[in-house]
């Protein structure tokens, strides 16, 4: 990749729009062939304010793309049995291709049990152990949306991953772990950093840095190898209360070749990839049901 003086900015909003536009033909084909659009059900429990914003945005995007969508908002005090009963109902509903249970759930609910109750074929978040396991084994699967969006960004800028040294900061089930597997499946050399790692030493050697740790401006510009590609998944507030990522953007952009901003970087990609997963799930389910009936 050519060295630039200042990093080029990866425009997540524009790329997300391109991904959404690319889904139009598949949605039209599903309608024409099977008489219905893809359907997504979004479940929110309780009153987490960020979750409300995310869920509203997911539903709005689904509607703009012509999907059928259902939002289920359950009260904070909902029991685990009631959440599981709702998921069972959605699993059994043929019009629902994708089920998303927004995290975090209230503390009295066991998120793992809830996520594992979702039919893996409808698990458009890619969090079910079956889908996570397929990703781990390098087999096709529904992949968690944020890491899938990051990979799409790396592809868009023509980042060569084969043999590249990629450092993923953070080991969450939502981002860090699936991200590392996606990069490994592209034959990158992958390092996963966490709270016990020497993050600076690892970042200094990295061709690609994906920061998903939730610590404001953890990654300093001076740590980066000149020309590194920097993807910032973090959404934090700095000392002044301003939105910022896990990377010190102003300093990093002087060293990196490509960098994502916060906001306007990875964030918009997550929802676009959720829509893409929903189309994939619908296509697969409808193909299976038409081969069963033909
Ligand atoms: N909470 C934060 N990110 C996500 C996500 O990608 N999916 C769900 N379901 N909950 C989240």
Tab-separated table of C-alpha atoms and ligand atoms in Angstrom:
chain	number	residue	atom	x	y	z
A	1	UNK	CA	0.000	0.000	0.000
A	2	UNK	CA	1.478	3.419	-0.912
A	3	UNK	CA	2.592	5.580	2.004
A	4	UNK	CA	0.633	8.824	2.318
A	5	UNK	CA	1.449	11.925	4.315
A	6	UNK	CA	-1.874	11.932	6.114
A	7	UNK	CA	-4.114	8.907	6.329
A	8	UNK	CA	-7.041	8.547	3.974
A	9	UNK	CA	-10.293	8.420	5.896
A	10	UNK	CA	-12.489	5.356	5.434
A	11	UNK	CA	-16.017	6.722	5.093
A	12	UNK	CA	-18.245	4.196	6.868
A	13	UNK	CA	-21.410	6.096	6.070
A	14	UNK	CA	-20.763	6.025	2.328
A	15	UNK	CA	-19.719	2.377	2.349
A	16	UNK	CA	-22.758	1.387	4.424
A	17	UNK	CA	-24.976	3.134	1.839
A	18	UNK	CA	-23.227	1.144	-0.905
A	19	UNK	CA	-23.795	-2.142	0.983
A	20	UNK	CA	-27.478	-1.285	1.493
A	21	UNK	CA	-27.879	-0.357	-2.177
A	22	UNK	CA	-26.334	-3.698	-3.121
A	23	UNK	CA	-29.104	-5.539	-1.244
A	24	UNK	CA	-31.911	-4.067	-3.345
A	25	UNK	CA	-31.687	-6.642	-6.134
A	26	UNK	CA	-31.705	-9.593	-3.705
A	27	UNK	CA	-34.766	-8.199	-1.890
A	28	UNK	CA	-36.603	-7.751	-5.212
A	29	UNK	CA	-35.688	-11.284	-6.265
A	30	UNK	CA	-36.962	-12.764	-2.997
A	31	UNK	CA	-40.233	-10.889	-3.411
A	32	UNK	CA	-40.632	-12.014	-7.022
A	33	UNK	CA	-39.737	-15.645	-6.374
A	34	UNK	CA	-41.257	-16.240	-2.966
A	35	UNK	CA	-43.860	-13.509	-2.628
A	36	UNK	CA	-42.497	-11.923	0.497
A	37	UNK	CA	-39.607	-9.712	1.626
A	38	UNK	CA	-36.977	-10.677	4.223
A	39	UNK	CA	-38.319	-10.320	7.758
A	40	UNK	CA	-36.452	-9.297	10.884
A	41	UNK	CA	-37.659	-9.316	14.491
A	42	UNK	CA	-35.809	-7.165	17.001
A	43	UNK	CA	-36.206	-7.827	20.716
A	44	UNK	CA	-35.345	-5.231	23.340
A	45	UNK	CA	-35.733	-5.790	27.052
A	46	UNK	CA	-35.688	-2.891	29.511
A	47	UNK	CA	-34.680	0.715	29.106
A	48	UNK	CA	-30.988	0.864	28.184
A	49	UNK	CA	-30.882	4.250	26.375
A	50	UNK	CA	-28.191	3.299	23.845
A	51	UNK	CA	-30.085	0.107	22.966
A	52	UNK	CA	-33.192	2.131	22.224
A	53	UNK	CA	-31.254	4.299	19.744
A	54	UNK	CA	-29.636	1.271	18.065
A	55	UNK	CA	-32.884	-0.678	17.796
A	56	UNK	CA	-34.767	2.282	16.327
A	57	UNK	CA	-32.030	2.717	13.759
A	58	UNK	CA	-32.065	-0.996	12.870
A	59	UNK	CA	-35.814	-0.986	12.367
A	60	UNK	CA	-35.745	2.197	10.285
A	61	UNK	CA	-33.074	0.761	7.989
A	62	UNK	CA	-34.996	-2.495	7.619
A	63	UNK	CA	-38.117	-0.582	6.605
A	64	UNK	CA	-36.201	1.591	4.135
A	65	UNK	CA	-34.989	-1.590	2.448
A	66	UNK	CA	-38.533	-2.940	2.215
A	67	UNK	CA	-38.094	-5.680	4.819
A	68	UNK	CA	-40.890	-6.797	7.074
A	69	UNK	CA	-39.861	-5.867	10.606
A	70	UNK	CA	-41.235	-6.383	14.075
A	71	UNK	CA	-40.072	-4.731	17.241
A	72	UNK	CA	-40.743	-6.418	20.578
A	73	UNK	CA	-40.105	-4.240	23.590
A	74	UNK	CA	-40.414	-6.114	26.877
A	75	UNK	CA	-40.383	-4.484	30.314
A	76	UNK	CA	-37.252	-4.458	32.491
A	77	UNK	CA	-38.886	-6.968	34.863
A	78	UNK	CA	-39.560	-9.615	32.167
A	79	UNK	CA	-38.616	-13.119	33.288
A	80	UNK	CA	-36.179	-15.355	31.473
A	81	UNK	CA	-39.075	-17.744	30.745
A	82	UNK	CA	-41.012	-14.959	29.014
A	83	UNK	CA	-38.035	-13.938	26.859
A	84	UNK	CA	-37.465	-17.578	25.910
A	85	UNK	CA	-41.167	-17.979	25.079
A	86	UNK	CA	-40.985	-14.977	22.735
A	87	UNK	CA	-37.871	-16.331	21.011
A	88	UNK	CA	-39.595	-19.716	20.598
A	89	UNK	CA	-42.541	-17.974	18.961
A	90	UNK	CA	-40.234	-16.082	16.576
A	91	UNK	CA	-38.294	-19.281	15.794
A	92	UNK	CA	-41.576	-20.890	14.732
A	93	UNK	CA	-42.793	-17.926	12.655
A	94	UNK	CA	-42.027	-18.554	8.972
A	95	UNK	CA	-42.201	-14.858	8.070
A	96	UNK	CA	-39.296	-14.137	10.440
A	97	UNK	CA	-35.908	-14.775	8.835
A	98	UNK	CA	-33.781	-12.939	11.368
A	99	UNK	CA	-34.024	-12.608	15.154
A	100	UNK	CA	-31.945	-10.092	17.049
A	101	UNK	CA	-31.983	-9.765	20.814
A	102	UNK	CA	-30.364	-6.444	21.635
A	103	UNK	CA	-27.600	-6.568	24.241
A	104	UNK	CA	-27.059	-5.799	27.042
A	105	UNK	CA	-29.980	-7.579	28.670
A	106	UNK	CA	-31.044	-6.674	32.230
A	107	UNK	CA	-28.776	-8.339	34.803
A	108	UNK	CA	-31.302	-10.929	35.995
A	109	UNK	CA	-31.419	-12.487	32.509
A	110	UNK	CA	-28.805	-14.934	31.229
A	111	UNK	CA	-27.794	-13.591	27.822
A	112	UNK	CA	-26.017	-16.805	26.845
A	113	UNK	CA	-29.132	-18.900	27.412
A	114	UNK	CA	-31.278	-16.407	25.483
A	115	UNK	CA	-28.859	-16.209	22.538
A	116	UNK	CA	-28.536	-20.002	22.390
A	117	UNK	CA	-32.321	-20.325	22.187
A	118	UNK	CA	-32.402	-18.542	18.820
A	119	UNK	CA	-32.650	-20.816	15.772
A	120	UNK	CA	-29.081	-20.663	14.324
A	121	UNK	CA	-30.579	-20.240	10.826
A	122	UNK	CA	-32.219	-17.001	12.043
A	123	UNK	CA	-29.276	-15.800	14.140
A	124	UNK	CA	-28.494	-12.660	12.115
A	125	UNK	CA	-26.225	-11.406	14.919
A	126	UNK	CA	-23.990	-14.461	14.480
A	127	UNK	CA	-23.739	-14.879	18.266
A	128	UNK	CA	-25.101	-18.440	18.535
A	129	UNK	CA	-22.435	-21.031	19.358
A	130	UNK	CA	-23.266	-22.894	16.136
A	131	UNK	CA	-22.494	-19.848	13.985
A	132	UNK	CA	-19.516	-18.781	16.116
A	133	UNK	CA	-18.284	-22.387	15.864
A	134	UNK	CA	-18.617	-22.445	12.081
A	135	UNK	CA	-16.619	-19.213	11.900
A	136	UNK	CA	-13.997	-20.752	14.199
A	137	UNK	CA	-13.721	-23.721	11.844
A	138	UNK	CA	-13.489	-21.494	8.771
A	139	UNK	CA	-16.868	-22.678	7.460
A	140	UNK	CA	-19.528	-20.371	6.004
A	141	UNK	CA	-21.804	-18.914	8.668
A	142	UNK	CA	-23.810	-15.911	9.746
A	143	UNK	CA	-21.026	-13.653	11.035
A	144	UNK	CA	-21.312	-11.046	13.792
A	145	UNK	CA	-22.175	-7.736	12.148
A	146	UNK	CA	-19.478	-5.392	13.459
A	147	UNK	CA	-16.511	-7.609	12.552
A	148	UNK	CA	-18.165	-8.426	9.216
A	149	UNK	CA	-18.410	-4.671	8.591
A	150	UNK	CA	-14.756	-4.171	9.471
A	151	UNK	CA	-13.736	-6.888	7.007
A	152	UNK	CA	-15.889	-5.268	4.327
A	153	UNK	CA	-14.069	-1.976	4.966
A	154	UNK	CA	-10.662	-3.625	4.672
A	155	UNK	CA	-11.740	-5.212	1.382
A	156	UNK	CA	-13.064	-1.904	0.100
A	157	UNK	CA	-9.685	-0.167	0.515
A	158	UNK	CA	-7.901	-3.145	-1.047
A	159	UNK	CA	-6.049	-4.046	2.136
A	160	UNK	CA	-4.062	-7.229	1.547
A	161	UNK	CA	-4.604	-9.499	4.544
A	162	UNK	CA	-2.718	-12.613	3.464
A	163	UNK	CA	0.399	-12.734	5.622
A	164	UNK	CA	-0.359	-9.308	7.120
A	165	UNK	CA	0.228	-8.850	10.837
A	166	UNK	CA	-3.159	-7.916	12.297
A	167	UNK	CA	-3.596	-6.869	15.904
A	168	UNK	CA	-7.094	-7.043	17.375
A	169	UNK	CA	-7.434	-5.198	20.675
A	170	UNK	CA	-10.276	-6.677	22.729
A	171	UNK	CA	-11.537	-10.245	23.123
A	172	UNK	CA	-15.308	-9.796	23.313
A	173	UNK	CA	-17.682	-12.333	21.768
A	174	UNK	CA	-19.329	-9.479	19.837
A	175	UNK	CA	-16.233	-8.041	18.172
A	176	UNK	CA	-12.722	-9.144	19.165
A	177	UNK	CA	-12.995	-12.912	18.901
A	178	UNK	CA	-15.034	-13.109	15.666
A	179	UNK	CA	-12.839	-10.357	14.159
A	180	UNK	CA	-9.711	-12.385	14.880
A	181	UNK	CA	-11.264	-15.455	13.246
A	182	UNK	CA	-12.313	-13.542	10.126
A	183	UNK	CA	-8.762	-12.240	9.734
A	184	UNK	CA	-7.273	-15.684	10.375
A	185	UNK	CA	-9.620	-17.157	7.752
A	186	UNK	CA	-8.052	-14.680	5.317
A	187	UNK	CA	-4.594	-16.009	6.186
A	188	UNK	CA	-3.495	-13.005	8.237
A	189	UNK	CA	-1.136	-13.460	11.177
A	190	UNK	CA	-3.400	-12.513	14.063
A	191	UNK	CA	-2.610	-11.280	17.557
A	192	UNK	CA	-5.448	-10.769	20.047
A	193	UNK	CA	-4.638	-8.235	22.774
A	194	UNK	CA	-6.475	-7.886	26.081
A	195	UNK	CA	-6.016	-6.385	29.516
A	196	UNK	CA	-2.907	-8.467	30.259
A	197	UNK	CA	-1.183	-7.775	26.922
A	198	UNK	CA	1.631	-5.392	26.100
A	199	UNK	CA	-0.630	-3.569	23.653
A	200	UNK	CA	1.922	-0.956	22.635
A	201	UNK	CA	4.551	-3.565	21.710
A	202	UNK	CA	2.020	-5.481	19.590
A	203	UNK	CA	0.633	-2.385	17.856
A	204	UNK	CA	4.163	-1.257	16.951
A	205	UNK	CA	4.537	-4.364	14.751
A	206	UNK	CA	1.037	-4.309	13.237
A	207	UNK	CA	0.130	-3.755	9.592
A	208	UNK	CA	-3.548	-3.616	10.567
A	209	UNK	CA	-4.917	-2.536	13.948
A	210	UNK	CA	-8.543	-3.200	14.927
A	211	UNK	CA	-9.284	-1.519	18.257
A	212	UNK	CA	-12.412	-2.820	20.026
A	213	UNK	CA	-11.723	-2.399	23.708
A	214	UNK	CA	-13.819	0.572	24.860
A	215	UNK	CA	-10.997	2.694	26.295
A	216	UNK	CA	-10.948	6.277	25.006
A	217	UNK	CA	-7.857	7.054	22.886
A	218	UNK	CA	-5.932	4.036	24.194
A	219	UNK	CA	-3.942	3.637	20.965
A	220	UNK	CA	-1.426	6.470	20.554
A	221	UNK	CA	-0.270	7.767	17.187
A	222	UNK	CA	3.349	7.176	18.226
A	223	UNK	CA	2.636	3.425	18.651
A	224	UNK	CA	1.685	2.928	15.006
A	225	UNK	CA	3.920	1.559	12.292
A	226	UNK	CA	4.012	4.136	9.460
A	227	UNK	CA	1.398	3.183	6.872
A	228	UNK	CA	-0.626	0.959	9.194
A	229	UNK	CA	-4.354	0.551	8.545
A	230	UNK	CA	-6.324	1.551	11.642
A	231	UNK	CA	-9.921	0.499	12.287
A	232	UNK	CA	-11.523	1.963	15.381
A	233	UNK	CA	-14.570	0.129	16.740
A	234	UNK	CA	-14.675	2.044	20.039
A	235	UNK	CA	-17.366	4.553	20.931
A	236	UNK	CA	-16.367	6.483	24.046
A	237	UNK	CA	-16.528	9.977	25.487
A	238	UNK	CA	-13.311	11.947	25.992
A	239	UNK	CA	-12.559	14.250	28.965
A	240	UNK	CA	-14.574	17.019	27.275
A	241	UNK	CA	-17.561	14.699	26.788
A	242	UNK	CA	-16.988	14.484	23.028
A	243	UNK	CA	-17.481	11.166	21.176
A	244	UNK	CA	-14.193	9.439	20.476
A	245	UNK	CA	-12.844	6.012	19.646
A	246	UNK	CA	-10.215	3.725	21.128
A	247	UNK	CA	-7.578	5.430	18.959
A	248	UNK	CA	-6.141	8.928	19.333
A	249	UNK	CA	-7.437	9.883	15.885
A	250	UNK	CA	-5.677	13.232	15.431
A	251	UNK	CA	-2.227	11.785	16.116
A	252	UNK	CA	-2.912	8.440	14.416
A	253	UNK	CA	-3.997	9.963	11.116
A	254	UNK	CA	-0.524	11.486	10.731
A	255	UNK	CA	1.053	8.017	10.770
A	256	UNK	CA	-1.541	5.600	9.348
A	257	UNK	CA	-2.263	5.030	5.648
A	258	UNK	CA	-5.994	4.525	6.240
A	259	UNK	CA	-8.083	5.207	9.311
A	260	UNK	CA	-11.738	5.142	10.338
A	261	UNK	CA	-13.265	8.141	12.120
A	262	UNK	CA	-15.552	7.999	15.175
A	263	UNK	CA	-18.391	8.628	14.573
A	264	UNK	CA	-18.964	7.824	10.898
A	265	UNK	CA	-16.602	4.852	10.629
A	266	UNK	CA	-17.445	1.341	11.751
A	267	UNK	CA	-20.780	2.281	13.385
A	268	UNK	CA	-22.866	2.639	10.200
A	269	UNK	CA	-21.396	-0.592	8.830
A	270	UNK	CA	-22.812	-2.702	11.655
A	271	UNK	CA	-26.422	-2.063	10.670
A	272	UNK	CA	-25.677	-2.492	6.961
A	273	UNK	CA	-24.159	-5.913	7.674
A	274	UNK	CA	-27.167	-6.844	9.829
A	275	UNK	CA	-29.352	-6.172	6.794
A	276	UNK	CA	-27.001	-8.197	4.626
A	277	UNK	CA	-27.162	-11.115	7.103
A	278	UNK	CA	-30.955	-10.905	7.095
A	279	UNK	CA	-31.071	-11.121	3.295
A	280	UNK	CA	-28.651	-14.078	3.444
A	281	UNK	CA	-30.772	-15.836	6.089
A	282	UNK	CA	-33.982	-15.216	4.115
A	283	UNK	CA	-32.428	-16.444	0.879
A	284	UNK	CA	-31.172	-19.616	2.532
A	285	UNK	CA	-34.433	-20.335	4.364
A	286	UNK	CA	-36.616	-19.705	1.329
A	287	UNK	CA	-34.386	-21.821	-0.910
A	288	UNK	CA	-34.555	-24.668	1.610
A	289	UNK	CA	-38.327	-24.418	1.935
A	290	UNK	CA	-38.831	-24.391	-1.849
A	291	UNK	CA	-36.604	-27.476	-2.309
A	292	UNK	CA	-38.580	-29.225	0.440
A	293	UNK	CA	-41.888	-28.507	-1.273
A	294	UNK	CA	-40.784	-29.124	-4.878
B	1	LIG	N1	-25.156	-4.547	21.533
B	1	LIG	C1	-24.057	-3.921	21.054
B	1	LIG	N2	-23.762	-4.364	19.813
B	1	LIG	C2	-24.690	-5.284	19.509
B	1	LIG	C3	-24.916	-6.096	18.352
B	1	LIG	O1	-24.195	-6.070	17.349
B	1	LIG	N3	-26.008	-6.910	18.429
B	1	LIG	C4	-26.807	-6.978	19.522
B	1	LIG	N4	-27.820	-7.826	19.502
B	1	LIG	N5	-26.621	-6.250	20.599
B	1	LIG	C5	-25.563	-5.403	20.577
